[in-house]
Amino acid sequence: MTSVTITEYETRLFWQGERGAVLTSDQAPPVPIGRPLAEPGTADEGRWAPESLLVGAVEGRTLLAFLDRAREADVPVLFYQSSAMARLVAAPGRPPQFTDLIVRPHVAVPTDADAEAARHIFSELPEHCFPSSILQLTPRIEPVVETWHVRADAGRDTRADSSASPPAT
């Protein structure tokens, strides 16, 4: 027998007049929402554009999925940082659409074998985390995975060696 898990995510949006709103959830602090960045000269200071939230959600999902898969594969993660970007193309008479969505994680692990395992995990993440039923544009993940050979030194870790792997093209 197959078990099915259903998870519901609920948010509420409160309009504040003009083009401003606040997005709320029972699990997180409120997020101020502003105008889309696609509207030149209309960025609202201190407010998130919905498109930026989407990019941030993909970047966050990439982190959490990588950490889960790394834990399952017994790959210790020493460092994780990322950036993400998306291109939104707008043409007269046509709705804007994303043409690129790229996440660039920078990860450090202790051994060369862990680095290879991390690269493999990243290669499988786009289809694993973002099936076309969720996003019509599959994010491209361009990782930099480093090996930090660490040794314990008086109760703190120190980097003995570092080798970086350039992102796959």
mmCIF file of C-alpha atoms in Angstrom:
data_model
loop_
_atom_site.group_PDB
_atom_site.id
_atom_site.type_symbol
_atom_site.label_atom_id
_atom_site.label_comp_id
_atom_site.label_asym_id
_atom_site.label_seq_id
_atom_site.Cartn_x
_atom_site.Cartn_y
_atom_site.Cartn_z
ATOM 1 C CA MET A 1 0.000 0.000 0.000
ATOM 2 C CA THR A 2 1.325 3.423 -0.917
ATOM 3 C CA SER A 3 0.995 6.261 1.525
ATOM 4 C CA VAL A 4 0.291 9.762 0.316
ATOM 5 C CA THR A 5 1.310 12.900 2.154
ATOM 6 C CA ILE A 6 -0.591 16.084 1.574
ATOM 7 C CA THR A 7 0.846 19.365 2.810
ATOM 8 C CA GLU A 8 -1.089 22.580 2.671
ATOM 9 C CA TYR A 9 0.523 26.005 2.587
ATOM 10 C CA GLU A 10 -1.705 28.925 3.413
ATOM 11 C CA THR A 11 -0.985 32.614 3.192
ATOM 12 C CA ARG A 12 -3.132 35.684 3.442
ATOM 13 C CA LEU A 13 -2.644 38.927 1.549
ATOM 14 C CA PHE A 14 -3.859 42.244 2.925
ATOM 15 C CA TRP A 15 -4.102 45.063 0.420
ATOM 16 C CA GLN A 16 -2.900 48.414 1.739
ATOM 17 C CA GLY A 17 -4.116 50.669 -1.035
ATOM 18 C CA GLU A 18 -2.507 51.599 -4.337
ATOM 19 C CA ARG A 19 -0.156 48.683 -5.160
ATOM 20 C CA GLY A 20 1.017 47.792 -1.639
ATOM 21 C CA ALA A 21 0.121 44.722 0.395
ATOM 22 C CA VAL A 22 1.314 42.567 3.276
ATOM 23 C CA LEU A 23 1.660 38.805 2.902
ATOM 24 C CA THR A 24 1.142 36.852 6.111
ATOM 25 C CA SER A 25 1.309 33.265 7.264
ATOM 26 C CA ASP A 26 0.765 31.545 10.598
ATOM 27 C CA GLN A 27 4.336 30.243 10.466
ATOM 28 C CA ALA A 28 6.350 33.355 9.535
ATOM 29 C CA PRO A 29 6.545 37.116 9.999
ATOM 30 C CA PRO A 30 4.661 39.388 7.586
ATOM 31 C CA VAL A 31 6.298 40.276 4.265
ATOM 32 C CA PRO A 32 5.589 43.642 2.660
ATOM 33 C CA ILE A 33 4.764 43.262 -1.044
ATOM 34 C CA GLY A 34 5.279 46.010 -3.615
ATOM 35 C CA ARG A 35 5.098 46.522 -7.330
ATOM 36 C CA PRO A 36 6.757 44.125 -9.739
ATOM 37 C CA LEU A 37 10.232 45.135 -10.804
ATOM 38 C CA ALA A 38 9.089 44.695 -14.412
ATOM 39 C CA GLU A 39 7.359 48.054 -14.119
ATOM 40 C CA PRO A 40 10.239 50.524 -14.631
ATOM 41 C CA GLY A 41 10.564 53.200 -11.989
ATOM 42 C CA THR A 42 7.924 51.671 -9.723
ATOM 43 C CA ALA A 43 9.966 49.720 -7.172
ATOM 44 C CA ASP A 44 8.602 50.235 -3.669
ATOM 45 C CA GLU A 45 11.379 50.829 -1.125
ATOM 46 C CA GLY A 46 11.432 48.172 1.585
ATOM 47 C CA ARG A 47 8.885 45.948 -0.158
ATOM 48 C CA TRP A 48 9.406 42.656 -1.953
ATOM 49 C CA ALA A 49 8.293 42.307 -5.559
ATOM 50 C CA PRO A 50 6.331 39.070 -6.098
ATOM 51 C CA GLU A 51 8.932 38.034 -8.688
ATOM 52 C CA SER A 52 11.739 38.434 -6.127
ATOM 53 C CA LEU A 53 9.783 36.280 -3.695
ATOM 54 C CA LEU A 54 9.533 33.567 -6.347
ATOM 55 C CA VAL A 55 13.303 33.662 -6.954
ATOM 56 C CA GLY A 56 13.931 33.581 -3.204
ATOM 57 C CA ALA A 57 11.540 30.646 -2.788
ATOM 58 C CA VAL A 58 13.399 28.647 -5.459
ATOM 59 C CA GLU A 59 16.745 29.494 -3.843
ATOM 60 C CA GLY A 60 15.467 28.455 -0.409
ATOM 61 C CA ARG A 61 13.962 25.244 -1.790
ATOM 62 C CA THR A 62 17.311 24.419 -3.414
ATOM 63 C CA LEU A 63 19.119 24.836 -0.074
ATOM 64 C CA LEU A 64 16.695 22.679 1.892
ATOM 65 C CA ALA A 65 16.545 19.952 -0.759
ATOM 66 C CA PHE A 66 20.339 19.844 -1.000
ATOM 67 C CA LEU A 67 20.736 19.620 2.790
ATOM 68 C CA ASP A 68 18.161 16.806 2.992
ATOM 69 C CA ARG A 69 19.832 14.822 0.215
ATOM 70 C CA ALA A 70 23.315 15.477 1.629
ATOM 71 C CA ARG A 71 22.186 14.186 5.033
ATOM 72 C CA GLU A 72 20.724 11.048 3.397
ATOM 73 C CA ALA A 73 24.033 10.482 1.555
ATOM 74 C CA ASP A 74 26.127 11.154 4.702
ATOM 75 C CA VAL A 75 27.820 14.145 3.065
ATOM 76 C CA PRO A 76 28.918 16.622 5.755
ATOM 77 C CA VAL A 77 28.323 20.222 4.697
ATOM 78 C CA LEU A 78 30.816 22.708 6.141
ATOM 79 C CA PHE A 79 29.598 25.812 4.319
ATOM 80 C CA TYR A 80 26.665 26.820 2.127
ATOM 81 C CA GLN A 81 25.935 30.169 0.548
ATOM 82 C CA SER A 82 24.066 30.969 -2.636
ATOM 83 C CA SER A 83 22.750 33.625 -4.940
ATOM 84 C CA ALA A 84 19.917 33.371 -7.422
ATOM 85 C CA MET A 85 18.691 35.379 -10.372
ATOM 86 C CA ALA A 86 15.883 35.285 -12.867
ATOM 87 C CA ARG A 87 15.286 37.091 -16.134
ATOM 88 C CA LEU A 88 11.813 38.373 -16.836
ATOM 89 C CA VAL A 89 11.175 39.353 -20.443
ATOM 90 C CA ALA A 90 8.320 41.706 -21.214
ATOM 91 C CA ALA A 91 7.232 42.678 -24.708
ATOM 92 C CA PRO A 92 4.384 44.950 -25.787
ATOM 93 C CA GLY A 93 1.132 43.061 -26.140
ATOM 94 C CA ARG A 94 2.464 39.918 -24.443
ATOM 95 C CA PRO A 95 2.509 38.922 -20.785
ATOM 96 C CA PRO A 96 5.950 38.928 -19.133
ATOM 97 C CA GLN A 97 7.621 35.560 -18.762
ATOM 98 C CA PHE A 98 10.679 34.215 -17.007
ATOM 99 C CA THR A 99 13.326 33.022 -19.453
ATOM 100 C CA ASP A 100 16.018 32.013 -16.948
ATOM 101 C CA LEU A 101 16.053 31.033 -13.305
ATOM 102 C CA ILE A 102 19.539 30.290 -11.985
ATOM 103 C CA VAL A 103 20.637 29.298 -8.478
ATOM 104 C CA ARG A 104 24.369 29.482 -7.732
ATOM 105 C CA PRO A 105 25.189 27.609 -4.535
ATOM 106 C CA HIS A 106 28.722 27.710 -3.131
ATOM 107 C CA VAL A 107 29.348 24.687 -0.915
ATOM 108 C CA ALA A 108 32.286 23.301 1.036
ATOM 109 C CA VAL A 109 32.641 19.681 2.153
ATOM 110 C CA PRO A 110 35.535 17.856 3.883
ATOM 111 C CA THR A 111 36.731 15.391 1.224
ATOM 112 C CA ASP A 112 37.031 14.965 -2.520
ATOM 113 C CA ALA A 113 34.587 12.035 -2.358
ATOM 114 C CA ASP A 114 32.068 14.276 -0.548
ATOM 115 C CA ALA A 115 32.582 16.943 -3.222
ATOM 116 C CA GLU A 116 31.793 14.445 -5.966
ATOM 117 C CA ALA A 117 28.671 13.314 -4.073
ATOM 118 C CA ALA A 118 27.595 16.942 -3.614
ATOM 119 C CA ARG A 119 28.000 17.645 -7.334
ATOM 120 C CA HIS A 120 25.884 14.567 -8.091
ATOM 121 C CA ILE A 121 23.158 15.744 -5.687
ATOM 122 C CA PHE A 122 23.097 19.168 -7.366
ATOM 123 C CA SER A 123 22.854 17.575 -10.817
ATOM 124 C CA GLU A 124 19.641 15.807 -9.795
ATOM 125 C CA LEU A 125 17.992 18.645 -7.848
ATOM 126 C CA PRO A 126 16.229 20.550 -10.652
ATOM 127 C CA GLU A 127 14.028 17.653 -11.759
ATOM 128 C CA HIS A 128 13.722 16.284 -8.212
ATOM 129 C CA CYS A 129 12.622 19.542 -6.569
ATOM 130 C CA PHE A 130 10.937 21.453 -9.340
ATOM 131 C CA PRO A 131 8.763 19.211 -11.498
ATOM 132 C CA SER A 132 7.067 20.974 -14.393
ATOM 133 C CA SER A 133 3.772 20.708 -12.543
ATOM 134 C CA ILE A 134 5.079 23.357 -10.117
ATOM 135 C CA LEU A 135 7.175 25.590 -12.365
ATOM 136 C CA GLN A 136 7.060 25.779 -16.129
ATOM 137 C CA LEU A 137 10.720 26.862 -16.120
ATOM 138 C CA THR A 138 13.120 24.361 -14.568
ATOM 139 C CA PRO A 139 15.727 26.223 -12.522
ATOM 140 C CA ARG A 140 19.349 25.824 -13.556
ATOM 141 C CA ILE A 141 21.679 25.089 -10.645
ATOM 142 C CA GLU A 142 25.310 26.127 -11.067
ATOM 143 C CA PRO A 143 27.173 24.933 -7.966
ATOM 144 C CA VAL A 144 30.699 25.632 -6.834
ATOM 145 C CA VAL A 145 31.736 22.765 -4.569
ATOM 146 C CA GLU A 146 34.965 23.082 -2.598
ATOM 147 C CA THR A 147 36.881 20.556 -0.565
ATOM 148 C CA TRP A 148 37.964 21.910 2.776
ATOM 149 C CA HIS A 149 40.248 19.374 4.400
ATOM 150 C CA VAL A 150 39.716 20.230 8.049
ATOM 151 C CA ARG A 151 41.540 19.261 11.154
ATOM 152 C CA ALA A 152 40.602 19.907 14.746
ATOM 153 C CA ASP A 153 42.946 22.506 16.245
ATOM 154 C CA ALA A 154 42.439 23.476 19.878
ATOM 155 C CA GLY A 155 38.683 23.020 19.691
ATOM 156 C CA ARG A 156 38.137 24.881 16.416
ATOM 157 C CA ASP A 157 38.237 23.843 12.776
ATOM 158 C CA THR A 158 40.915 25.274 10.526
ATOM 159 C CA ARG A 159 41.195 24.965 6.784
ATOM 160 C CA ALA A 160 44.292 23.006 5.838
ATOM 161 C CA ASP A 161 43.624 22.973 2.103
ATOM 162 C CA SER A 162 41.012 24.313 -0.237
ATOM 163 C CA SER A 163 40.306 23.376 -3.811
ATOM 164 C CA ALA A 164 37.433 24.784 -5.804
ATOM 165 C CA SER A 165 35.568 23.215 -8.657
ATOM 166 C CA PRO A 166 34.275 25.598 -11.317
ATOM 167 C CA PRO A 167 30.572 25.444 -12.089
ATOM 168 C CA ALA A 168 29.448 23.032 -14.781
ATOM 169 C CA THR A 169 28.618 24.684 -18.056
#
